mmCIF file of C-alpha atoms in Angstrom:
data_model
loop_
_atom_site.group_PDB
_atom_site.id
_atom_site.type_symbol
_atom_site.label_atom_id
_atom_site.label_comp_id
_atom_site.label_asym_id
_atom_site.label_seq_id
_atom_site.Cartn_x
_atom_site.Cartn_y
_atom_site.Cartn_z
ATOM 1 C CA MET V 1 40.522 -46.650 48.789
ATOM 2 C CA GLN V 2 42.432 -49.570 50.289
ATOM 3 C CA ILE V 3 40.961 -50.715 53.579
ATOM 4 C CA VAL V 4 42.813 -54.024 53.976
ATOM 5 C CA PHE V 5 46.545 -54.170 53.217
ATOM 6 C CA GLY V 6 49.340 -56.705 53.493
ATOM 7 C CA PRO V 7 50.173 -59.333 54.542
ATOM 8 C CA ILE V 8 53.137 -57.872 56.390
ATOM 9 C CA LEU V 9 55.659 -59.567 58.665
ATOM 10 C CA SER V 10 56.122 -58.002 62.089
ATOM 11 C CA ARG V 11 58.892 -59.161 64.438
ATOM 12 C CA ARG V 12 56.558 -58.401 67.330
ATOM 13 C CA PHE V 13 53.243 -59.870 66.165
ATOM 14 C CA GLY V 14 53.899 -62.243 63.277
ATOM 15 C CA VAL V 15 52.269 -62.266 59.829
ATOM 16 C CA SER V 16 49.298 -59.923 59.709
ATOM 17 C CA LEU V 17 46.761 -58.216 57.495
ATOM 18 C CA GLY V 18 46.189 -54.559 58.257
ATOM 19 C CA VAL V 19 42.750 -52.962 58.433
ATOM 20 C CA ASP V 20 42.746 -49.175 57.983
ATOM 21 C CA LEU V 21 39.770 -47.535 59.699
ATOM 22 C CA SER V 22 40.541 -44.161 58.109
ATOM 23 C CA PRO V 23 41.795 -44.950 54.593
ATOM 24 C CA LYS V 24 40.876 -41.635 52.951
ATOM 25 C CA ILE V 25 42.506 -39.033 55.222
ATOM 26 C CA LYS V 26 44.521 -38.740 58.417
ATOM 27 C CA GLN V 27 42.171 -38.504 61.407
ATOM 28 C CA CYS V 28 43.960 -38.458 64.745
ATOM 29 C CA ASN V 29 43.719 -36.745 68.119
ATOM 30 C CA PHE V 30 47.533 -36.646 68.280
ATOM 31 C CA ASP V 31 50.016 -35.132 65.835
ATOM 32 C CA CYS V 32 53.058 -37.158 66.924
ATOM 33 C CA VAL V 33 56.392 -35.746 65.801
ATOM 34 C CA TYR V 34 57.546 -39.193 64.645
ATOM 35 C CA CYS V 35 54.461 -39.961 62.534
ATOM 36 C CA GLU V 36 55.242 -40.764 58.899
ATOM 37 C CA LEU V 37 51.932 -39.208 57.826
ATOM 38 C CA SER V 38 51.821 -35.509 57.020
ATOM 39 C CA ALA V 39 51.431 -33.199 59.988
ATOM 40 C CA ARG V 40 47.796 -32.310 60.617
ATOM 41 C CA LYS V 41 45.933 -30.549 63.399
ATOM 42 C CA PRO V 42 44.533 -33.080 65.897
ATOM 43 C CA VAL V 43 40.831 -33.877 65.653
ATOM 44 C CA ASP V 44 38.510 -35.378 68.252
ATOM 45 C CA THR V 45 36.085 -37.140 65.905
ATOM 46 C CA GLN V 46 36.128 -38.791 62.497
ATOM 47 C CA THR V 47 34.390 -36.792 59.778
ATOM 48 C CA SER V 48 35.147 -39.380 57.094
ATOM 49 C CA VAL V 49 33.586 -42.634 58.277
ATOM 50 C CA ILE V 50 33.643 -45.935 56.363
ATOM 51 C CA PRO V 51 30.492 -48.040 56.936
ATOM 52 C CA VAL V 52 30.962 -51.225 58.947
ATOM 53 C CA SER V 53 29.556 -53.320 56.096
ATOM 54 C CA ILE V 54 32.232 -52.119 53.666
ATOM 55 C CA ILE V 55 35.034 -52.901 56.126
ATOM 56 C CA ILE V 56 33.599 -56.358 56.830
ATOM 57 C CA ASP V 57 33.281 -57.134 53.104
ATOM 58 C CA SER V 58 36.899 -56.045 52.549
ATOM 59 C CA ILE V 59 38.111 -58.297 55.369
ATOM 60 C CA LYS V 60 36.120 -61.279 54.082
ATOM 61 C CA GLU V 61 37.580 -60.904 50.592
ATOM 62 C CA ALA V 62 41.132 -60.596 51.910
ATOM 63 C CA LEU V 63 40.803 -63.665 54.137
ATOM 64 C CA LYS V 64 39.764 -65.772 51.147
ATOM 65 C CA GLN V 65 43.274 -65.202 49.809
ATOM 66 C CA TYR V 66 45.267 -64.881 53.046
ATOM 67 C CA SER V 67 43.708 -67.264 55.549
ATOM 68 C CA ASP V 68 47.109 -68.385 56.872
ATOM 69 C CA ILE V 69 47.925 -65.094 58.632
ATOM 70 C CA GLN V 70 48.397 -64.928 62.400
ATOM 71 C CA VAL V 71 46.936 -61.520 63.203
ATOM 72 C CA LEU V 72 44.299 -59.140 61.850
ATOM 73 C CA THR V 73 45.622 -55.709 62.796
ATOM 74 C CA PHE V 74 43.328 -52.696 63.128
ATOM 75 C CA SER V 75 45.018 -49.331 62.683
ATOM 76 C CA ALA V 76 44.249 -46.128 60.818
ATOM 77 C CA ASN V 77 45.663 -43.111 59.080
ATOM 78 C CA GLY V 78 45.440 -41.736 62.587
ATOM 79 C CA GLU V 79 43.808 -43.160 65.711
ATOM 80 C CA PRO V 80 41.566 -46.236 65.205
ATOM 81 C CA THR V 81 39.598 -45.737 68.430
ATOM 82 C CA LEU V 82 38.134 -42.579 66.864
ATOM 83 C CA TYR V 83 36.124 -44.896 64.601
ATOM 84 C CA PRO V 84 32.556 -44.375 65.912
ATOM 85 C CA PHE V 85 31.335 -47.949 65.308
ATOM 86 C CA LEU V 86 34.331 -49.788 66.744
ATOM 87 C CA LYS V 87 32.342 -52.126 69.005
ATOM 88 C CA GLU V 88 29.855 -53.027 66.278
ATOM 89 C CA LEU V 89 32.761 -53.690 63.909
ATOM 90 C CA ILE V 90 34.869 -55.877 66.200
ATOM 91 C CA VAL V 91 31.854 -57.937 67.326
ATOM 92 C CA GLU V 92 31.055 -58.754 63.700
ATOM 93 C CA VAL V 93 34.713 -59.397 62.875
ATOM 94 C CA LYS V 94 35.018 -61.877 65.754
ATOM 95 C CA GLU V 95 31.921 -63.677 64.496
ATOM 96 C CA ASN V 96 33.450 -64.000 61.026
ATOM 97 C CA LEU V 97 36.772 -65.172 62.446
ATOM 98 C CA LYS V 98 35.117 -68.267 63.890
ATOM 99 C CA LEU V 99 35.951 -69.736 60.475
ATOM 100 C CA TYR V 100 39.621 -68.912 61.117
ATOM 101 C CA PRO V 101 40.309 -69.906 64.758
ATOM 102 C CA ASN V 102 44.066 -69.345 64.452
ATOM 103 C CA ILE V 103 43.760 -65.628 63.622
ATOM 104 C CA LYS V 104 43.950 -63.134 66.492
ATOM 105 C CA THR V 105 42.718 -59.557 66.456
ATOM 106 C CA LEU V 106 45.034 -56.662 67.328
ATOM 107 C CA ILE V 107 44.438 -52.920 67.572
ATOM 108 C CA LEU V 108 47.217 -50.308 67.530
ATOM 109 C CA SER V 109 46.173 -47.265 69.556
ATOM 110 C CA ASN V 110 47.639 -44.186 71.201
ATOM 111 C CA GLY V 111 45.709 -45.103 74.364
ATOM 112 C CA SER V 112 43.957 -41.752 74.639
ATOM 113 C CA LEU V 113 40.365 -43.038 74.561
ATOM 114 C CA PHE V 114 40.604 -46.239 76.593
ATOM 115 C CA GLY V 115 38.270 -44.853 79.226
ATOM 116 C CA ILE V 116 35.607 -44.177 76.591
ATOM 117 C CA LYS V 117 36.132 -47.125 74.234
ATOM 118 C CA LYS V 118 36.922 -49.907 76.718
ATOM 119 C CA GLU V 119 33.709 -51.818 75.940
ATOM 120 C CA ALA V 120 34.827 -52.153 72.313
ATOM 121 C CA LEU V 121 38.491 -52.786 73.120
ATOM 122 C CA LYS V 122 37.613 -55.745 75.359
ATOM 123 C CA TYR V 123 36.743 -57.789 72.251
ATOM 124 C CA PHE V 124 40.277 -57.647 70.829
ATOM 125 C CA ASP V 125 42.763 -60.420 71.563
ATOM 126 C CA ILE V 126 45.697 -57.997 71.699
ATOM 127 C CA VAL V 127 45.566 -54.279 72.458
ATOM 128 C CA LYS V 128 48.705 -52.232 71.962
ATOM 129 C CA PHE V 129 48.943 -48.632 73.145
ATOM 130 C CA SER V 130 51.584 -45.902 73.073
ATOM 131 C CA ILE V 131 52.857 -44.145 76.169
ATOM 132 C CA ASP V 132 55.814 -42.112 74.952
ATOM 133 C CA SER V 133 56.175 -40.264 78.241
ATOM 134 C CA ALA V 134 54.342 -40.110 81.548
ATOM 135 C CA VAL V 135 55.856 -36.642 82.051
ATOM 136 C CA LEU V 136 53.388 -33.993 80.859
ATOM 137 C CA GLN V 137 55.933 -31.701 79.195
ATOM 138 C CA ASN V 138 57.528 -34.540 77.228
ATOM 139 C CA PHE V 139 54.146 -36.044 76.369
ATOM 140 C CA LYS V 140 53.071 -32.761 74.788
ATOM 141 C CA ARG V 141 56.384 -32.304 72.953
ATOM 142 C CA VAL V 142 56.377 -35.791 71.422
ATOM 143 C CA ASP V 143 52.687 -36.558 70.880
ATOM 144 C CA LYS V 144 51.217 -33.070 70.336
ATOM 145 C CA PRO V 145 47.756 -34.118 71.567
ATOM 146 C CA SER V 146 44.412 -32.427 71.104
ATOM 147 C CA LYS V 147 43.841 -29.708 73.687
ATOM 148 C CA THR V 148 40.772 -31.629 74.877
ATOM 149 C CA LEU V 149 42.958 -34.470 76.158
ATOM 150 C CA ASN V 150 44.366 -34.716 79.662
ATOM 151 C CA LEU V 151 47.361 -36.942 80.455
ATOM 152 C CA ASP V 152 46.129 -37.904 83.910
ATOM 153 C CA SER V 153 42.750 -38.932 82.448
ATOM 154 C CA ILE V 154 44.488 -40.920 79.712
ATOM 155 C CA LYS V 155 46.598 -42.777 82.292
ATOM 156 C CA LYS V 156 43.514 -43.487 84.409
ATOM 157 C CA GLY V 157 41.671 -44.838 81.357
ATOM 158 C CA ILE V 158 44.586 -47.138 80.513
ATOM 159 C CA LYS V 159 44.895 -48.356 84.088
ATOM 160 C CA ASP V 160 41.156 -49.002 84.486
ATOM 161 C CA PHE V 161 41.054 -50.867 81.175
ATOM 162 C CA SER V 162 44.063 -52.985 82.151
ATOM 163 C CA ASN V 163 42.226 -54.170 85.257
ATOM 164 C CA GLU V 164 39.321 -55.480 83.167
ATOM 165 C CA PHE V 165 40.964 -56.672 79.949
ATOM 166 C CA LYS V 166 41.384 -60.438 79.599
ATOM 167 C CA GLY V 167 43.600 -60.371 76.503
ATOM 168 C CA ASP V 168 47.211 -59.320 75.932
ATOM 169 C CA LEU V 169 47.898 -55.656 76.684
ATOM 170 C CA VAL V 170 51.129 -54.329 75.169
ATOM 171 C CA ALA V 171 52.704 -50.900 75.691
ATOM 172 C CA GLU V 172 55.087 -49.118 73.338
ATOM 173 C CA VAL V 173 57.462 -46.298 74.239
ATOM 174 C CA LEU V 174 58.895 -44.592 71.161
ATOM 175 C CA ILE V 175 62.046 -42.628 71.952
ATOM 176 C CA VAL V 176 62.826 -39.386 70.112
ATOM 177 C CA ASN V 177 66.262 -37.797 70.328
ATOM 178 C CA GLY V 178 66.249 -34.844 72.731
ATOM 179 C CA LEU V 179 62.530 -35.048 73.571
ATOM 180 C CA ASN V 180 61.949 -38.112 75.753
ATOM 181 C CA ASP V 181 65.307 -39.894 75.783
ATOM 182 C CA ASP V 182 66.274 -38.895 79.325
ATOM 183 C CA ILE V 183 66.384 -41.266 82.275
ATOM 184 C CA GLU V 184 63.921 -39.189 84.336
ATOM 185 C CA SER V 185 61.181 -39.314 81.691
ATOM 186 C CA ASN V 186 61.581 -43.054 81.186
ATOM 187 C CA THR V 187 61.712 -43.715 84.923
ATOM 188 C CA LYS V 188 58.344 -41.961 85.303
ATOM 189 C CA THR V 189 56.926 -43.936 82.384
ATOM 190 C CA ALA V 190 58.246 -47.188 83.847
ATOM 191 C CA GLU V 191 56.728 -46.324 87.227
ATOM 192 C CA PHE V 192 53.335 -45.849 85.586
ATOM 193 C CA LEU V 193 53.580 -49.061 83.570
ATOM 194 C CA SER V 194 54.537 -51.003 86.700
ATOM 195 C CA THR V 195 51.088 -50.177 88.133
ATOM 196 C CA ILE V 196 49.062 -51.688 85.295
ATOM 197 C CA ASN V 197 48.513 -55.207 83.990
ATOM 198 C CA ILE V 198 50.583 -55.349 80.819
ATOM 199 C CA LYS V 199 52.153 -58.346 79.147
ATOM 200 C CA ARG V 200 54.993 -56.572 77.331
ATOM 201 C CA VAL V 201 56.719 -53.234 76.765
ATOM 202 C CA ASP V 202 58.188 -52.441 73.331
ATOM 203 C CA ILE V 203 60.904 -49.783 73.289
ATOM 204 C CA SER V 204 61.638 -48.347 69.864
ATOM 205 C CA THR V 205 62.726 -45.234 68.008
ATOM 206 C CA ILE V 206 62.074 -43.523 64.674
ATOM 207 C CA ASP V 207 62.801 -45.841 61.767
ATOM 208 C CA ARG V 208 60.929 -44.134 58.911
ATOM 209 C CA PRO V 209 60.826 -40.596 57.525
ATOM 210 C CA SER V 210 58.671 -38.532 59.878
ATOM 211 C CA SER V 211 56.432 -35.507 59.503
ATOM 212 C CA HIS V 212 58.622 -33.312 61.748
ATOM 213 C CA ASN V 213 62.326 -32.547 61.837
ATOM 214 C CA VAL V 214 63.210 -35.010 64.579
ATOM 215 C CA LYS V 215 65.862 -37.676 64.931
ATOM 216 C CA PRO V 216 66.026 -41.226 66.282
ATOM 217 C CA VAL V 217 68.278 -42.420 69.075
ATOM 218 C CA SER V 218 70.864 -45.153 68.690
ATOM 219 C CA ASN V 219 70.298 -48.822 69.448
ATOM 220 C CA ASP V 220 72.745 -48.421 72.331
ATOM 221 C CA LYS V 221 70.504 -45.720 73.806
ATOM 222 C CA LEU V 222 67.453 -47.969 73.501
ATOM 223 C CA TYR V 223 69.211 -50.697 75.469
ATOM 224 C CA GLU V 224 70.398 -48.178 78.058
ATOM 225 C CA LEU V 225 66.846 -46.921 78.600
ATOM 226 C CA SER V 226 65.411 -50.458 78.610
ATOM 227 C CA ASN V 227 67.206 -51.070 81.908
ATOM 228 C CA VAL V 228 64.843 -48.593 83.557
ATOM 229 C CA TYR V 229 61.851 -50.850 82.824
ATOM 230 C CA LYS V 230 62.523 -53.365 85.568
ATOM 231 C CA ASN V 231 60.545 -56.557 86.154
ATOM 232 C CA MET V 232 58.757 -56.254 82.818
ATOM 233 C CA ASN V 233 58.875 -58.211 79.563
ATOM 234 C CA VAL V 234 60.775 -55.668 77.446
ATOM 235 C CA CYS V 235 61.244 -56.000 73.686
ATOM 236 C CA VAL V 236 63.902 -53.622 72.352
ATOM 237 C CA VAL V 237 63.061 -52.905 68.715
ATOM 238 C CA THR V 238 66.432 -52.159 67.150
ATOM 239 C CA ARG V 239 66.974 -50.080 64.036
ATOM 240 C CA LYS V 240 68.285 -52.091 61.104
ATOM 241 C CA ASP V 241 70.667 -49.380 59.914
ATOM 242 C CA ASN V 242 72.234 -48.687 63.273
ATOM 243 C CA ASN V 243 75.194 -50.549 64.746
ATOM 244 C CA ILE V 244 75.151 -51.748 68.321
ATOM 245 C CA ASN V 245 78.252 -50.935 70.343
ATOM 246 C CA ILE V 246 77.492 -52.990 73.428
ATOM 247 C CA THR V 247 80.135 -55.265 74.894
ATOM 248 C CA PRO V 248 78.598 -58.744 75.232
ATOM 249 C CA ARG V 249 78.623 -60.184 78.737
ATOM 250 C CA GLU V 250 80.195 -63.488 79.756
ATOM 251 C CA LEU V 251 77.795 -65.014 82.284
ATOM 252 C CA THR V 252 77.587 -68.216 84.285
ATOM 253 C CA ASN V 253 74.451 -70.309 84.624
ATOM 254 C CA LEU V 254 73.604 -68.623 87.926
ATOM 255 C CA GLU V 255 74.230 -65.145 86.521
ATOM 256 C CA ILE V 256 71.953 -65.897 83.549
ATOM 257 C CA ILE V 257 69.184 -66.984 85.921
ATOM 258 C CA GLU V 258 69.595 -63.822 88.008
ATOM 259 C CA LEU V 259 69.521 -61.702 84.854
ATOM 260 C CA LEU V 260 66.313 -63.345 83.608
ATOM 261 C CA LYS V 261 64.720 -62.969 87.033
ATOM 262 C CA ARG V 262 65.146 -59.222 86.768
ATOM 263 C CA ARG V 263 63.991 -59.037 83.169
ATOM 264 C CA PRO V 264 63.067 -61.756 80.659
ATOM 265 C CA LEU V 265 64.929 -61.315 77.376
ATOM 266 C CA THR V 266 64.061 -61.989 73.754
ATOM 267 C CA GLN V 267 66.263 -64.162 71.581
ATOM 268 C CA LYS V 268 67.484 -61.058 69.732
ATOM 269 C CA ASP V 269 68.417 -59.393 73.024
ATOM 270 C CA CYS V 270 70.340 -62.466 74.165
ATOM 271 C CA GLU V 271 72.274 -62.578 70.901
ATOM 272 C CA ILE V 272 73.273 -58.937 71.418
ATOM 273 C CA LEU V 273 73.877 -58.852 75.174
ATOM 274 C CA LEU V 274 75.600 -62.218 75.684
ATOM 275 C CA THR V 275 78.880 -63.584 74.366
ATOM 276 C CA GLU V 276 78.669 -66.494 71.966
ATOM 277 C CA ASN V 277 79.769 -68.834 74.747
ATOM 278 C CA SER V 278 77.155 -67.463 77.172
ATOM 279 C CA TYR V 279 74.457 -67.785 74.545
ATOM 280 C CA LYS V 280 75.400 -71.439 74.124
ATOM 281 C CA THR V 281 75.154 -71.813 77.892
ATOM 282 C CA LEU V 282 71.672 -70.278 77.785
ATOM 283 C CA THR V 283 70.447 -72.637 75.040
ATOM 284 C CA ASN V 284 71.927 -75.574 76.944
ATOM 285 C CA MET V 285 70.049 -74.457 80.066
ATOM 286 C CA LEU V 286 66.869 -74.336 77.986
ATOM 287 C CA SER V 287 67.364 -77.915 76.796
ATOM 288 C CA LYS V 288 67.737 -78.992 80.440
ATOM 289 C CA ASN V 289 64.578 -77.097 81.468
ATOM 290 C CA GLU V 290 66.598 -74.864 83.801
ATOM 291 C CA ILE V 291 64.962 -71.927 82.039
ATOM 292 C CA LYS V 292 62.015 -71.743 79.647
ATOM 293 C CA THR V 293 60.623 -69.751 76.758
ATOM 294 C CA ARG V 294 57.292 -68.000 76.957
ATOM 295 C CA ASP V 295 55.249 -66.388 74.184
ATOM 296 C CA ILE V 296 54.173 -62.865 75.153
ATOM 297 C CA ALA V 297 51.733 -61.481 72.579
ATOM 298 C CA GLY V 298 53.683 -62.959 69.690
ATOM 299 C CA VAL V 299 57.242 -62.441 70.965
ATOM 300 C CA SER V 300 59.221 -65.310 72.526
ATOM 301 C CA PHE V 301 61.068 -64.518 75.767
ATOM 302 C CA TYR V 302 63.619 -66.497 77.764
ATOM 303 C CA CYS V 303 62.559 -66.484 81.413
ATOM 304 C CA VAL V 304 62.968 -68.336 84.688
#
């Protein structure tokens, strides 16, 4: 039974150790079509529960060897907010991390229980949640949630939590070919996200073998859909094995500023979307303080 794993390098959060709150079996209230774990009927509670003391001991031992990590990431073979002692656990973890002031805590959630677990989630430095579609039909097709869950209640829980959370709240939209890759679905999702206090939106697609017979979209499609998420810090998570057939843009200083006003861009995005000459212009503007870089939950963005 491996509770702590890693370190792993994430382009979006840096070097992290993972903490699995359900290491024995998959326990999740979703059965997402893109999940790399075997398909399993959604559950509303954990029946296999690891004691807090065992998790804490595992973390302490791992940190003796890997104290130079940036993030301690809480996930699960399923949904980590199903863990019944989440608040007790994170409070004790934060106490232990006083010895490691440079390490942040992160939880990766599907967002379904924010209304119930917000008192525990407030202790994390970074909370990341999935919102694959704000359209009910697409939400059900992609995430296959427990029948006890209601999309409107989930959205309300996320929104209420966002109004109280003092840390970095990050959303992820995972696009599945033919299920939620349409403009209408993403427009609705963007409209919802525009009403809550989030620091960043990650747009991605399937990049590992999944439990269902579904397919990813292309990198080009990800960039096309990213344009719907206006006035947000958007990180497009490209697939390594997929070419990008986007014609780079030749922009002036003023055009670069107008572009960044509409949507801050990551370094990777700028390398893809701008010509080599325009990218040099951008870096020159940075050196002259005409634009700046800003760290958003571990990802650096160019912005005005």
